[in-house]
Amino acid sequence: MNVIECQGLSKYFQGTQALKDLTFTIEENKITGLIGRNGAGKTTLLKIIAGFYQKSTGELKVFSEDPFNSLKVSANTIFIDENMSFSPGLNLRDILVSAGNFYENWDAELANRLFEYFGFDEKQLHHRLSKGMKSTFNSILGLAARCPLTIFDEPTTGMDAAVRKDFYRAVLKDYLQFPRTMILSSHLLNEIEEILEDILLINQGENFLQMAVADLREYAVGLRGKTEKLEEVTKHKKIIHKETFGIGDSFMVVENDFTQGDLNQIRMMGIDVSSIATTDLCIFLTAKNQGGIDDVFSRN
């Protein structure tokens, strides 16, 4: 079953197109990573899915309904980001109690355990928390609400490394106990890929690719060696990224449609074959130029 079905979705803000003809589906009870550079349109897309923004054109169904002004979508979705705000008259304990009255699947015991683990004072006010502590508290809400659709938009902003690690582990452990559809938007793909099942990569408001994380790890291969030899073996291949080193040496990231026999022959030619980290691959895929920053300094 698909929780989200998107076909030809576009969004305009005062004549500027933020999303361009997006088409994808997100299945029930999967953790999907929404990946893209700053300005790619991630937050805009997530806010349309959550029903905060209205689409301009195209079709979007969440739980089989248009999410904008949908009570069904609102009741079954929680959207967590760094801009969450609450009444200044409510302390952190009041916020947890209020959340328990709103979310049908609210787990007060989990919320309390996480609240104590991360060292919050129930009399603290949300607007007086540091950026990292706000993100941590907001994430507690996202986990304890146990909504069928849980959206985390850059949830670890301001968190230190130890807290980020705890958060990701908490997401995975709670998901295994209470499966639901989760979307995590993050720049730190290397930190979250172990808990993701699918990746949705968007670039400048457009679909780039959607696939299982396991497939993304095999999507490309790195080749390093003499430029002439690399050009020979990649003549009819899709080159994603290339760099030059000194005189006559190059590194290329190439779409991996090689057979194992092909790769063995390439190694016999003196070319080094390596895997590509998923974070680096996403950067290369969404770069404006194959050579990245090196193109700025190119004399050609």
GROMACS .gro file of C-alpha atoms in nm:
model
  300
    1MET     CA    1   0.000   0.000   0.000
    2ASN     CA    2   0.125   0.348  -0.088
    3VAL     CA    3   0.083   0.615   0.179
    4ILE     CA    4   0.195   0.890  -0.060
    5GLU     CA    5   0.129   0.904  -0.434
    6CYS     CA    6   0.266   1.200  -0.624
    7GLN     CA    7   0.223   1.266  -0.995
    8GLY     CA    8   0.354   1.572  -1.179
    9LEU     CA    9   0.363   1.788  -0.865
   10SER     CA   10   0.477   2.149  -0.905
   11LYS     CA   11   0.483   2.443  -0.667
   12TYR     CA   12   0.526   2.813  -0.744
   13PHE     CA   13   0.602   3.098  -0.505
   14GLN     CA   14   0.543   3.443  -0.656
   15GLY     CA   15   0.646   3.326  -1.001
   16THR     CA   16   0.941   3.114  -0.884
   17GLN     CA   17   0.907   2.740  -0.937
   18ALA     CA   18   1.022   2.555  -0.624
   19LEU     CA   19   0.910   2.206  -0.733
   20LYS     CA   20   0.902   2.083  -1.090
   21ASP     CA   21   0.692   1.790  -1.204
   22LEU     CA   22   0.775   1.556  -0.914
   23THR     CA   23   0.651   1.199  -0.949
   24PHE     CA   24   0.709   0.931  -0.684
   25THR     CA   25   0.540   0.698  -0.437
   26ILE     CA   26   0.622   0.619  -0.074
   27GLU     CA   27   0.511   0.287   0.063
   28GLU     CA   28   0.353   0.213   0.398
   29ASN     CA   29   0.582   0.122   0.689
   30LYS     CA   30   0.912   0.223   0.533
   31ILE     CA   31   1.176   0.475   0.638
   32THR     CA   32   1.259   0.697   0.342
   33GLY     CA   33   1.540   0.950   0.329
   34LEU     CA   34   1.464   1.271   0.141
   35ILE     CA   35   1.802   1.392   0.019
   36GLY     CA   36   1.902   1.707  -0.166
   37ARG     CA   37   2.118   2.015  -0.145
   38ASN     CA   38   2.008   2.338   0.020
   39GLY     CA   39   1.738   2.494  -0.194
   40ALA     CA   40   1.650   2.165  -0.362
   41GLY     CA   41   1.288   2.193  -0.245
   42LYS     CA   42   1.290   1.935   0.036
   43THR     CA   43   1.109   2.145   0.296
   44THR     CA   44   0.855   2.272   0.043
   45LEU     CA   45   0.775   1.915  -0.059
   46LEU     CA   46   0.740   1.797   0.299
   47LYS     CA   47   0.510   2.086   0.390
   48ILE     CA   48   0.286   2.007   0.093
   49ILE     CA   49   0.274   1.641   0.201
   50ALA     CA   50   0.185   1.748   0.556
   51GLY     CA   51  -0.091   1.975   0.426
   52PHE     CA   52   0.072   2.307   0.526
   53TYR     CA   53   0.110   2.429   0.167
   54GLN     CA   54  -0.124   2.381  -0.126
   55LYS     CA   55   0.022   2.241  -0.447
   56SER     CA   56   0.017   2.454  -0.761
   57THR     CA   57  -0.027   2.180  -1.020
   58GLY     CA   58  -0.020   1.802  -1.037
   59GLU     CA   59  -0.168   1.535  -0.813
   60LEU     CA   60  -0.077   1.442  -0.456
   61LYS     CA   61  -0.256   1.189  -0.241
   62VAL     CA   62  -0.169   1.117   0.124
   63PHE     CA   63  -0.376   0.838   0.275
   64SER     CA   64  -0.575   0.863  -0.052
   65GLU     CA   65  -0.669   1.228   0.011
   66ASP     CA   66  -0.545   1.569  -0.094
   67PRO     CA   67  -0.351   1.664   0.222
   68PHE     CA   68  -0.436   2.036   0.214
   69ASN     CA   69  -0.709   2.104   0.473
   70SER     CA   70  -0.758   1.728   0.525
   71LEU     CA   71  -0.858   1.630   0.878
   72LYS     CA   72  -0.759   1.270   0.807
   73VAL     CA   73  -0.408   1.365   0.701
   74SER     CA   74  -0.372   1.610   0.991
   75ALA     CA   75  -0.478   1.351   1.248
   76ASN     CA   76  -0.242   1.087   1.113
   77THR     CA   77   0.065   1.301   1.042
   78ILE     CA   78   0.323   1.478   1.255
   79PHE     CA   79   0.573   1.722   1.104
   80ILE     CA   80   0.889   1.789   1.303
   81ASP     CA   81   1.129   2.069   1.215
   82GLU     CA   82   1.339   2.335   1.385
   83ASN     CA   83   1.068   2.601   1.348
   84MET     CA   84   0.810   2.436   1.572
   85SER     CA   85   0.664   2.685   1.819
   86PHE     CA   86   0.431   2.654   2.118
   87SER     CA   87   0.241   2.887   2.345
   88PRO     CA   88   0.492   3.071   2.567
   89GLY     CA   89   0.261   2.997   2.860
   90LEU     CA   90   0.322   2.621   2.833
   91ASN     CA   91   0.624   2.455   2.988
   92LEU     CA   92   0.771   2.135   2.845
   93ARG     CA   93   0.555   1.911   3.065
   94ASP     CA   94   0.241   2.098   2.952
   95ILE     CA   95   0.340   2.043   2.589
   96LEU     CA   96   0.377   1.669   2.642
   97VAL     CA   97   0.038   1.650   2.812
   98SER     CA   98  -0.125   1.848   2.530
   99ALA     CA   99   0.034   1.622   2.269
  100GLY     CA  100  -0.107   1.320   2.449
  101ASN     CA  101  -0.456   1.466   2.415
  102PHE     CA  102  -0.416   1.518   2.041
  103TYR     CA  103  -0.233   1.214   1.904
  104GLU     CA  104  -0.427   0.891   1.913
  105ASN     CA  105  -0.120   0.665   1.940
  106TRP     CA  106   0.068   0.885   2.188
  107ASP     CA  107   0.302   0.683   2.409
  108ALA     CA  108   0.337   0.883   2.731
  109GLU     CA  109   0.573   0.628   2.884
  110LEU     CA  110   0.815   0.656   2.591
  111ALA     CA  111   0.793   1.036   2.599
  112ASN     CA  112   0.873   1.043   2.970
  113ARG     CA  113   1.167   0.803   2.939
  114LEU     CA  114   1.318   1.006   2.655
  115PHE     CA  115   1.248   1.330   2.842
  116GLU     CA  116   1.442   1.205   3.144
  117TYR     CA  117   1.719   1.046   2.937
  118PHE     CA  118   1.800   1.372   2.760
  119GLY     CA  119   1.795   1.565   3.087
  120PHE     CA  120   1.505   1.804   3.040
  121ASP     CA  121   1.346   2.001   3.323
  122GLU     CA  122   0.967   1.987   3.297
  123LYS     CA  123   0.939   2.352   3.399
  124GLN     CA  124   1.157   2.471   3.111
  125LEU     CA  125   0.999   2.681   2.837
  126HIS     CA  126   1.041   2.568   2.478
  127HIS     CA  127   1.138   2.908   2.338
  128ARG     CA  128   1.422   2.938   2.589
  129LEU     CA  129   1.589   2.611   2.493
  130SER     CA  130   1.910   2.608   2.290
  131LYS     CA  131   1.880   2.511   1.925
  132GLY     CA  132   2.009   2.160   1.995
  133MET     CA  133   1.778   2.106   2.293
  134LYS     CA  134   1.480   2.230   2.091
  135SER     CA  135   1.560   1.978   1.819
  136THR     CA  136   1.591   1.702   2.078
  137PHE     CA  137   1.261   1.789   2.246
  138ASN     CA  138   1.083   1.818   1.910
  139SER     CA  139   1.215   1.475   1.815
  140ILE     CA  140   1.069   1.329   2.135
  141LEU     CA  141   0.730   1.455   2.018
  142GLY     CA  142   0.784   1.297   1.677
  143LEU     CA  143   0.871   0.958   1.821
  144ALA     CA  144   0.615   0.943   2.102
  145ALA     CA  145   0.327   1.055   1.877
  146ARG     CA  146   0.371   0.734   1.673
  147CYS     CA  147   0.175   0.882   1.385
  148PRO     CA  148   0.119   0.661   1.078
  149LEU     CA  149   0.308   0.928   0.881
  150THR     CA  150   0.599   1.079   1.071
  151ILE     CA  151   0.803   1.351   0.899
  152PHE     CA  152   1.137   1.473   1.034
  153ASP     CA  153   1.272   1.773   0.842
  154GLU     CA  154   1.640   1.816   0.934
  155PRO     CA  155   1.559   1.690   1.286
  156THR     CA  156   1.914   1.699   1.426
  157THR     CA  157   1.988   2.070   1.370
  158GLY     CA  158   2.206   2.189   1.658
  159MET     CA  159   2.245   1.845   1.817
  160ASP     CA  160   2.596   1.732   1.903
  161ALA     CA  161   2.728   1.404   1.762
  162ALA     CA  162   2.638   1.194   2.066
  163VAL     CA  163   2.277   1.314   2.074
  164ARG     CA  164   2.241   1.264   1.698
  165LYS     CA  165   2.360   0.907   1.738
  166ASP     CA  166   2.110   0.849   2.021
  167PHE     CA  167   1.830   0.999   1.813
  168TYR     CA  168   1.896   0.777   1.511
  169ARG     CA  169   1.911   0.471   1.732
  170ALA     CA  170   1.586   0.572   1.901
  171VAL     CA  171   1.418   0.612   1.561
  172LEU     CA  172   1.522   0.263   1.454
  173LYS     CA  173   1.434   0.091   1.782
  174ASP     CA  174   1.091   0.254   1.801
  175TYR     CA  175   1.022   0.189   1.433
  176LEU     CA  176   1.094  -0.181   1.482
  177GLN     CA  177   0.847  -0.190   1.773
  178PHE     CA  178   0.587   0.028   1.607
  179PRO     CA  179   0.630   0.031   1.227
  180ARG     CA  180   0.497   0.335   1.042
  181THR     CA  181   0.585   0.545   0.741
  182MET     CA  182   0.873   0.780   0.818
  183ILE     CA  183   1.041   1.045   0.606
  184LEU     CA  184   1.374   1.187   0.722
  185SER     CA  185   1.517   1.488   0.545
  186SER     CA  186   1.886   1.535   0.614
  187HIS     CA  187   2.215   1.654   0.469
  188LEU     CA  188   2.396   1.392   0.678
  189LEU     CA  189   2.319   1.086   0.465
  190ASN     CA  190   2.624   0.903   0.596
  191GLU     CA  191   2.474   0.918   0.947
  192ILE     CA  192   2.125   0.799   0.858
  193GLU     CA  193   2.169   0.556   0.571
  194GLU     CA  194   2.190   0.256   0.808
  195ILE     CA  195   1.831   0.316   0.922
  196LEU     CA  196   1.689   0.404   0.580
  197GLU     CA  197   1.524   0.164   0.340
  198ASP     CA  198   1.468   0.397   0.045
  199ILE     CA  199   1.622   0.719  -0.086
  200LEU     CA  200   1.436   0.996  -0.270
  201LEU     CA  201   1.692   1.234  -0.419
  202ILE     CA  202   1.568   1.565  -0.557
  203ASN     CA  203   1.772   1.832  -0.729
  204GLN     CA  204   1.659   2.189  -0.797
  205GLY     CA  205   1.298   2.090  -0.733
  206GLU     CA  206   1.304   1.792  -0.967
  207ASN     CA  207   1.313   1.415  -0.926
  208PHE     CA  208   1.660   1.276  -0.965
  209LEU     CA  209   1.626   0.921  -0.846
  210GLN     CA  210   1.437   0.700  -0.604
  211MET     CA  211   1.570   0.362  -0.505
  212ALA     CA  212   1.651   0.128  -0.219
  213VAL     CA  213   1.959   0.222  -0.018
  214ALA     CA  214   2.114  -0.115  -0.102
  215ASP     CA  215   2.081  -0.035  -0.473
  216LEU     CA  216   2.224   0.315  -0.426
  217ARG     CA  217   2.540   0.165  -0.280
  218GLU     CA  218   2.589  -0.026  -0.606
  219TYR     CA  219   2.476   0.255  -0.837
  220ALA     CA  220   2.825   0.376  -0.930
  221VAL     CA  221   3.188   0.273  -0.919
  222GLY     CA  222   3.507   0.476  -0.888
  223LEU     CA  223   3.791   0.430  -1.137
  224ARG     CA  224   4.137   0.581  -1.095
  225GLY     CA  225   4.433   0.552  -1.328
  226LYS     CA  226   4.586   0.685  -1.647
  227THR     CA  227   4.349   0.920  -1.826
  228GLU     CA  228   4.389   0.748  -2.163
  229LYS     CA  229   4.298   0.410  -2.019
  230LEU     CA  230   4.001   0.552  -1.830
  231GLU     CA  231   3.868   0.719  -2.143
  232GLU     CA  232   3.898   0.387  -2.323
  233VAL     CA  233   3.700   0.181  -2.069
  234THR     CA  234   3.436   0.453  -2.015
  235LYS     CA  235   3.383   0.540  -2.381
  236HIS     CA  236   3.019   0.430  -2.383
  237LYS     CA  237   2.947   0.473  -2.010
  238LYS     CA  238   2.769   0.745  -1.817
  239ILE     CA  239   3.032   0.950  -1.634
  240ILE     CA  240   2.893   1.112  -1.318
  241HIS     CA  241   3.207   1.286  -1.194
  242LYS     CA  242   3.568   1.326  -1.300
  243GLU     CA  243   3.883   1.479  -1.158
  244THR     CA  244   4.240   1.509  -1.283
  245PHE     CA  245   4.552   1.459  -1.073
  246GLY     CA  246   4.882   1.591  -1.198
  247ILE     CA  247   4.969   1.500  -1.553
  248GLY     CA  248   4.787   1.208  -1.713
  249ASP     CA  249   4.606   1.070  -1.406
  250SER     CA  250   4.230   1.089  -1.350
  251PHE     CA  251   3.952   0.971  -1.122
  252MET     CA  252   3.606   0.901  -1.259
  253VAL     CA  253   3.278   0.804  -1.099
  254VAL     CA  254   3.085   0.595  -1.352
  255GLU     CA  255   2.736   0.448  -1.351
  256ASN     CA  256   2.789   0.085  -1.262
  257ASP     CA  257   2.659  -0.137  -1.540
  258PHE     CA  258   2.982  -0.334  -1.550
  259THR     CA  259   2.987  -0.711  -1.509
  260GLN     CA  260   3.229  -0.865  -1.263
  261GLY     CA  261   3.430  -0.983  -1.561
  262ASP     CA  262   3.448  -0.625  -1.692
  263LEU     CA  263   3.579  -0.500  -1.358
  264ASN     CA  264   3.841  -0.775  -1.343
  265GLN     CA  265   3.967  -0.675  -1.688
  266ILE     CA  266   3.976  -0.310  -1.586
  267ARG     CA  267   4.189  -0.397  -1.284
  268MET     CA  268   4.428  -0.592  -1.509
  269MET     CA  269   4.478  -0.268  -1.705
  270GLY     CA  270   4.624  -0.108  -1.392
  271ILE     CA  271   4.309   0.087  -1.306
  272ASP     CA  272   4.204   0.103  -0.941
  273VAL     CA  273   3.836   0.015  -0.884
  274SER     CA  274   3.660   0.140  -0.571
  275SER     CA  275   3.315   0.177  -0.423
  276ILE     CA  276   3.160   0.522  -0.377
  277ALA     CA  277   3.015   0.639  -0.046
  278THR     CA  278   2.647   0.722  -0.079
  279THR     CA  279   2.697   1.075   0.054
  280ASP     CA  280   2.965   1.146  -0.206
  281LEU     CA  281   2.753   0.988  -0.478
  282CYS     CA  282   2.457   1.216  -0.403
  283ILE     CA  283   2.689   1.518  -0.410
  284PHE     CA  284   2.832   1.411  -0.746
  285LEU     CA  285   2.489   1.338  -0.892
  286THR     CA  286   2.352   1.681  -0.803
  287ALA     CA  287   2.662   1.882  -0.898
  288LYS     CA  288   2.622   2.136  -1.177
  289ASN     CA  289   2.949   2.025  -1.338
  290GLN     CA  290   3.113   1.684  -1.361
  291GLY     CA  291   3.437   1.821  -1.222
  292GLY     CA  292   3.280   2.002  -0.927
  293ILE     CA  293   3.485   2.288  -0.784
  294ASP     CA  294   3.781   2.186  -1.001
  295ASP     CA  295   3.596   2.328  -1.303
  296VAL     CA  296   3.626   2.675  -1.150
  297PHE     CA  297   4.004   2.651  -1.171
  298SER     CA  298   4.018   2.479  -1.509
  299ARG     CA  299   4.211   2.666  -1.779
  300ASN     CA  300   4.042   2.474  -2.059
   0.00000   0.00000   0.00000
